[in-house]
Coordinates of C-alpha atoms in Angstrom, one line a residue:
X1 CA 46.5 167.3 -28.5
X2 CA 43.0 167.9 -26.7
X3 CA 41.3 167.3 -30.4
X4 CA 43.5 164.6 -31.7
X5 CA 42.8 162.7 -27.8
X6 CA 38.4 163.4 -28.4
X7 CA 39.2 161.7 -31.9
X8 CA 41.0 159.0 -30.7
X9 CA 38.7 158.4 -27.8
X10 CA 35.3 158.8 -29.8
X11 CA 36.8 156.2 -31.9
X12 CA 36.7 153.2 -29.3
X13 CA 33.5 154.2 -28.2
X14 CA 33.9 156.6 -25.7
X15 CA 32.1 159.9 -24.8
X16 CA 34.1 162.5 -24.1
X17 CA 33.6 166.2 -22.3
X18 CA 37.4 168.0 -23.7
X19 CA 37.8 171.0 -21.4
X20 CA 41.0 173.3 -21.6
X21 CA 41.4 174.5 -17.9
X22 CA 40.9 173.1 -14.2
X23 CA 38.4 175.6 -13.2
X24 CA 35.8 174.2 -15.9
X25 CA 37.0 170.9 -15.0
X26 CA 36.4 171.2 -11.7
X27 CA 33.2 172.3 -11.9
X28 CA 32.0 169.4 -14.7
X29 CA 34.0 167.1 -12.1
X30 CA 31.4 168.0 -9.3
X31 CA 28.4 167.7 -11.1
X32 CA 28.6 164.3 -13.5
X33 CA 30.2 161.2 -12.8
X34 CA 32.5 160.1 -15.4
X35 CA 33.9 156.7 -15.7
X36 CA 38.1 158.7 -15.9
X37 CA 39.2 161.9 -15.8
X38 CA 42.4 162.3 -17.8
X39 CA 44.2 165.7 -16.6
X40 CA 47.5 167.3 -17.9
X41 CA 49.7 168.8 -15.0
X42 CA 50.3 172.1 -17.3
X43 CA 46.6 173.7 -16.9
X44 CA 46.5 177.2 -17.3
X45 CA 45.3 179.3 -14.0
X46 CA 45.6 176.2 -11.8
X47 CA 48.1 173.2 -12.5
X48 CA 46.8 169.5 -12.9
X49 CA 48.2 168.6 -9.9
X50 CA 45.8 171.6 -7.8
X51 CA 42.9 170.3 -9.4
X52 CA 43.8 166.8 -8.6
X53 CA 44.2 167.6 -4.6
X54 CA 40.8 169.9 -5.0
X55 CA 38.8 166.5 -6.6
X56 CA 40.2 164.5 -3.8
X57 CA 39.7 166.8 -0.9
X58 CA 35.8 167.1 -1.9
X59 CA 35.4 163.7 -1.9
X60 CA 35.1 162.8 -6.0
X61 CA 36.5 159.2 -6.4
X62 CA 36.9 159.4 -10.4
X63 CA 39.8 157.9 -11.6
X64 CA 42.6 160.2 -12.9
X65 CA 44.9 159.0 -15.3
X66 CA 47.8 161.9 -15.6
X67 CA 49.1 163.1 -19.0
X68 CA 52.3 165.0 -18.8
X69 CA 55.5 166.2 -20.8
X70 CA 57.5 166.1 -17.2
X71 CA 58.9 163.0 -16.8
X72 CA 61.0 163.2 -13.6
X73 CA 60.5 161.4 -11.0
X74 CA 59.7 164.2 -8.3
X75 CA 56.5 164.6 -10.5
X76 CA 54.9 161.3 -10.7
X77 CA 55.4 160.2 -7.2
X78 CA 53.3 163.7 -6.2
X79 CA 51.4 162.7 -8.9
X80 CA 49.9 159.9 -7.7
X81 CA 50.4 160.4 -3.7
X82 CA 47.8 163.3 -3.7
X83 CA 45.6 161.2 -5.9
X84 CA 46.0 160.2 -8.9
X85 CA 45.6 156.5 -10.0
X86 CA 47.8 156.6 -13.2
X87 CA 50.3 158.0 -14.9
X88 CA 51.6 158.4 -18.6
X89 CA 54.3 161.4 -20.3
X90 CA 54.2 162.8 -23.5
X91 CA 55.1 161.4 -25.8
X92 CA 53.4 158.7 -25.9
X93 CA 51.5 155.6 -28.1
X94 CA 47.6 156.0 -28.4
X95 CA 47.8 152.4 -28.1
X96 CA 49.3 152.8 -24.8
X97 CA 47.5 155.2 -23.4
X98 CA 43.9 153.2 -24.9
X99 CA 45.4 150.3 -22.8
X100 CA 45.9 152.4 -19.8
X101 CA 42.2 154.1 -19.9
X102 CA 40.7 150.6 -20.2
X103 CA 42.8 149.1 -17.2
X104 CA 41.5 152.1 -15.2
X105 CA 37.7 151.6 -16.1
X106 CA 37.8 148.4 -15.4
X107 CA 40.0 148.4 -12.2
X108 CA 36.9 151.3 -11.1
X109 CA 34.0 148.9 -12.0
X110 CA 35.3 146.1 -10.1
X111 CA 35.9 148.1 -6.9
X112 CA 32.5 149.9 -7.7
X113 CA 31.2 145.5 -7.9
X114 CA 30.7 145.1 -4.2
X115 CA 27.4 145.9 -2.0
X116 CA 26.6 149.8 -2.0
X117 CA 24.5 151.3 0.7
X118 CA 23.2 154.4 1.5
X119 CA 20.2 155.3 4.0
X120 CA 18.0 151.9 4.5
X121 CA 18.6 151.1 0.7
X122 CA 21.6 148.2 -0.2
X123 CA 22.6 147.2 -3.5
X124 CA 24.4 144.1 -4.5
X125 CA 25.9 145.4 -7.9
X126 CA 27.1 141.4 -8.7
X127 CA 23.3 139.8 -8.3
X128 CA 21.6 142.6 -9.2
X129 CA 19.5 142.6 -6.3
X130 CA 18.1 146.0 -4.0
X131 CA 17.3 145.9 -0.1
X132 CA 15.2 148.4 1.6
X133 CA 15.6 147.7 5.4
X134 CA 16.3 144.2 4.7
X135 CA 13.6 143.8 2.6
X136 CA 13.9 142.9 -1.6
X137 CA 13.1 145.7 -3.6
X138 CA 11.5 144.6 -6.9
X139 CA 13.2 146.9 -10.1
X140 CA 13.2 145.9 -13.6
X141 CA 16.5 146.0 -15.3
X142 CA 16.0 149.4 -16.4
X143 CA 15.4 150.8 -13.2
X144 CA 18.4 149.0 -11.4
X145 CA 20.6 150.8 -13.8
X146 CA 19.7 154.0 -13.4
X147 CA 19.5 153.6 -9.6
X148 CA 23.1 152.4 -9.4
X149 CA 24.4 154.5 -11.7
X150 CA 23.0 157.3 -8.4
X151 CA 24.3 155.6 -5.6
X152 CA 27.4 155.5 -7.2
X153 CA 27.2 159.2 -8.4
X154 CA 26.5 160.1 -5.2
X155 CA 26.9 163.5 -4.2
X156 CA 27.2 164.6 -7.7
X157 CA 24.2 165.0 -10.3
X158 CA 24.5 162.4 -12.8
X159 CA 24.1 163.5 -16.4
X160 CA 20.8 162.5 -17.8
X161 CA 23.1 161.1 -21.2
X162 CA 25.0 159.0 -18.8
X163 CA 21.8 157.4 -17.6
X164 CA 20.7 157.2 -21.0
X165 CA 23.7 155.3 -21.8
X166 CA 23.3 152.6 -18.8
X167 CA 20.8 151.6 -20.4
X168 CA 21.9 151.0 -24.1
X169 CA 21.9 147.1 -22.7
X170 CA 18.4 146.9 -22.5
X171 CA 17.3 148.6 -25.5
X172 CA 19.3 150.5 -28.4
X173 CA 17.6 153.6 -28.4
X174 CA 16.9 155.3 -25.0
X175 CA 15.8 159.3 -25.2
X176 CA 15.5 161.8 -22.6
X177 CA 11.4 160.8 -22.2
X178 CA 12.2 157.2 -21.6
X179 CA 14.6 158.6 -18.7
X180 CA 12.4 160.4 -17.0
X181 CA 9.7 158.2 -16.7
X182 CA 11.9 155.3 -15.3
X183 CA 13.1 157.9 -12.8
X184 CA 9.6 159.0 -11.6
X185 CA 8.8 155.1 -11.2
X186 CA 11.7 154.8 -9.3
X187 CA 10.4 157.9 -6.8
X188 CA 7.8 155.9 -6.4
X189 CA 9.4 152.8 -5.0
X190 CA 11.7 154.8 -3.1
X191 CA 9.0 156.4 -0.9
X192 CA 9.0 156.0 2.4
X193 CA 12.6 155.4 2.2
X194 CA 14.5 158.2 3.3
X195 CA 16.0 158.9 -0.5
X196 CA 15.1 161.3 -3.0
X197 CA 16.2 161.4 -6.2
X198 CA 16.1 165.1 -7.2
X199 CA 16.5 166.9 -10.5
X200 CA 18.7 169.4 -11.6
X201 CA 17.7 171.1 -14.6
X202 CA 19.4 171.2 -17.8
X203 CA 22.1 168.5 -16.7
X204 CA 20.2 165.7 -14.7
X205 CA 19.4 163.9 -11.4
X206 CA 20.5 163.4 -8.1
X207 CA 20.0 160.8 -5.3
X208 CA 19.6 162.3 -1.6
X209 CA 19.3 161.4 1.9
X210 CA 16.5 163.3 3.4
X211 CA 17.8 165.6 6.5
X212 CA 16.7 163.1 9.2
X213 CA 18.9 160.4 7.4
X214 CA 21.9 161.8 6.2
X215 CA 25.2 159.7 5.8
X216 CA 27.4 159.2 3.2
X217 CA 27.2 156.3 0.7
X218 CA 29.4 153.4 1.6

């Protein structure tokens, strides 16, 4: 089913991580920020519903939609009260479940549409527009993507592909080089600031409240 679901998915678009047990999950989970997780309770080693609470309890916000053969009704109302945003049994229509993934995403994005803040830095996600300490913060398209798709990452690293992928509405081609040098112009503006944006080797980058600074994102 994990195959015949990274078929499906690649199909309409999407990129897809297909992992076969929570601990690996768990671990991908913490470092990337995926637009949906979709997560079978029957996991071996630790169930779906364990990895769930864990994802929760350390704070990552990515929407879960729950595939399952149980269908009583003990199992979706734990389901979705320690966490979970949807939930679908087996079997079940690919249309359905396509349906399903898309409400998710979007229901995600427009929560994810009003202002972000973190440190002295404010982003209005609807105009387009960044605030350091009230002041405008001039970014070219390019460079507002990638610092959104941070602050919303935020405390995970996000994937230097998924940044590479923000930006696939500004130009059709975007490679690993191109990344990196609208990151370093983006350390650059974001001096002074409070915020790093750090890189973790081999997966990709991070934004960070210095020491003196730190708060969470709201």
């Amino acid at each position: 089913m994990r195959l015949l679901l990274v078929e499906a998915l690649g199909r309409e678009g999407f990129r897809v991580d297909a992992l076969g047990a929570a601990k690996p999950a768990l671990a991908a989970l913490g470092h990337t920020a995926y637009d949906l997780a979709i997560i079978d309770i029957g996991l071996p080693g630790m169930s779906g519903l364990d990895l769930i609470r864990q994802l929760r309890q350390r704070g990552v916000l990515t929407p879960v939609l729950i595939l399952t053969a149980r269908d009583a009704l003990d199992d979706r109302v734990v389901g979705l009260d320690i966490g979970g945003d949807d939930y679908l049994t087996k079997p079940f229509l690919l249309q359905e479940l396509m349906a399903r993934i898309r409400a998710l995403i979007r229901r995600s994005r427009a929560a994810a549409s009003l202002t972000l803040s973190v440190g002295a830095l404010e982003l209005d996600a609807q105009r387009h527009e960044a605030r350091m300490s009230g002041e405008r913060l001039e970014l070219t398209g390019r460079e507002w993507s990638i610092l959104e798709q941070l602050v919303l990452g935020m405390p995970r690293v996000v994937a230097k592909a998924k940044l590479a992928d923000s930006l696939s509405q500004w130009d059709k081609e975007i490679t690993p080089n191109a990344v990196e040098v609208y990151v370093s112009r983006l350390r650059g503006k974001l001096q002074g600031s409070g915020l790093s944006i750090r890189t973790v080797r081999g997966i990709g980058y991070r934004i960070e409240l210095e020491a003196a600074d730190a708060a969470p994102a709201s």
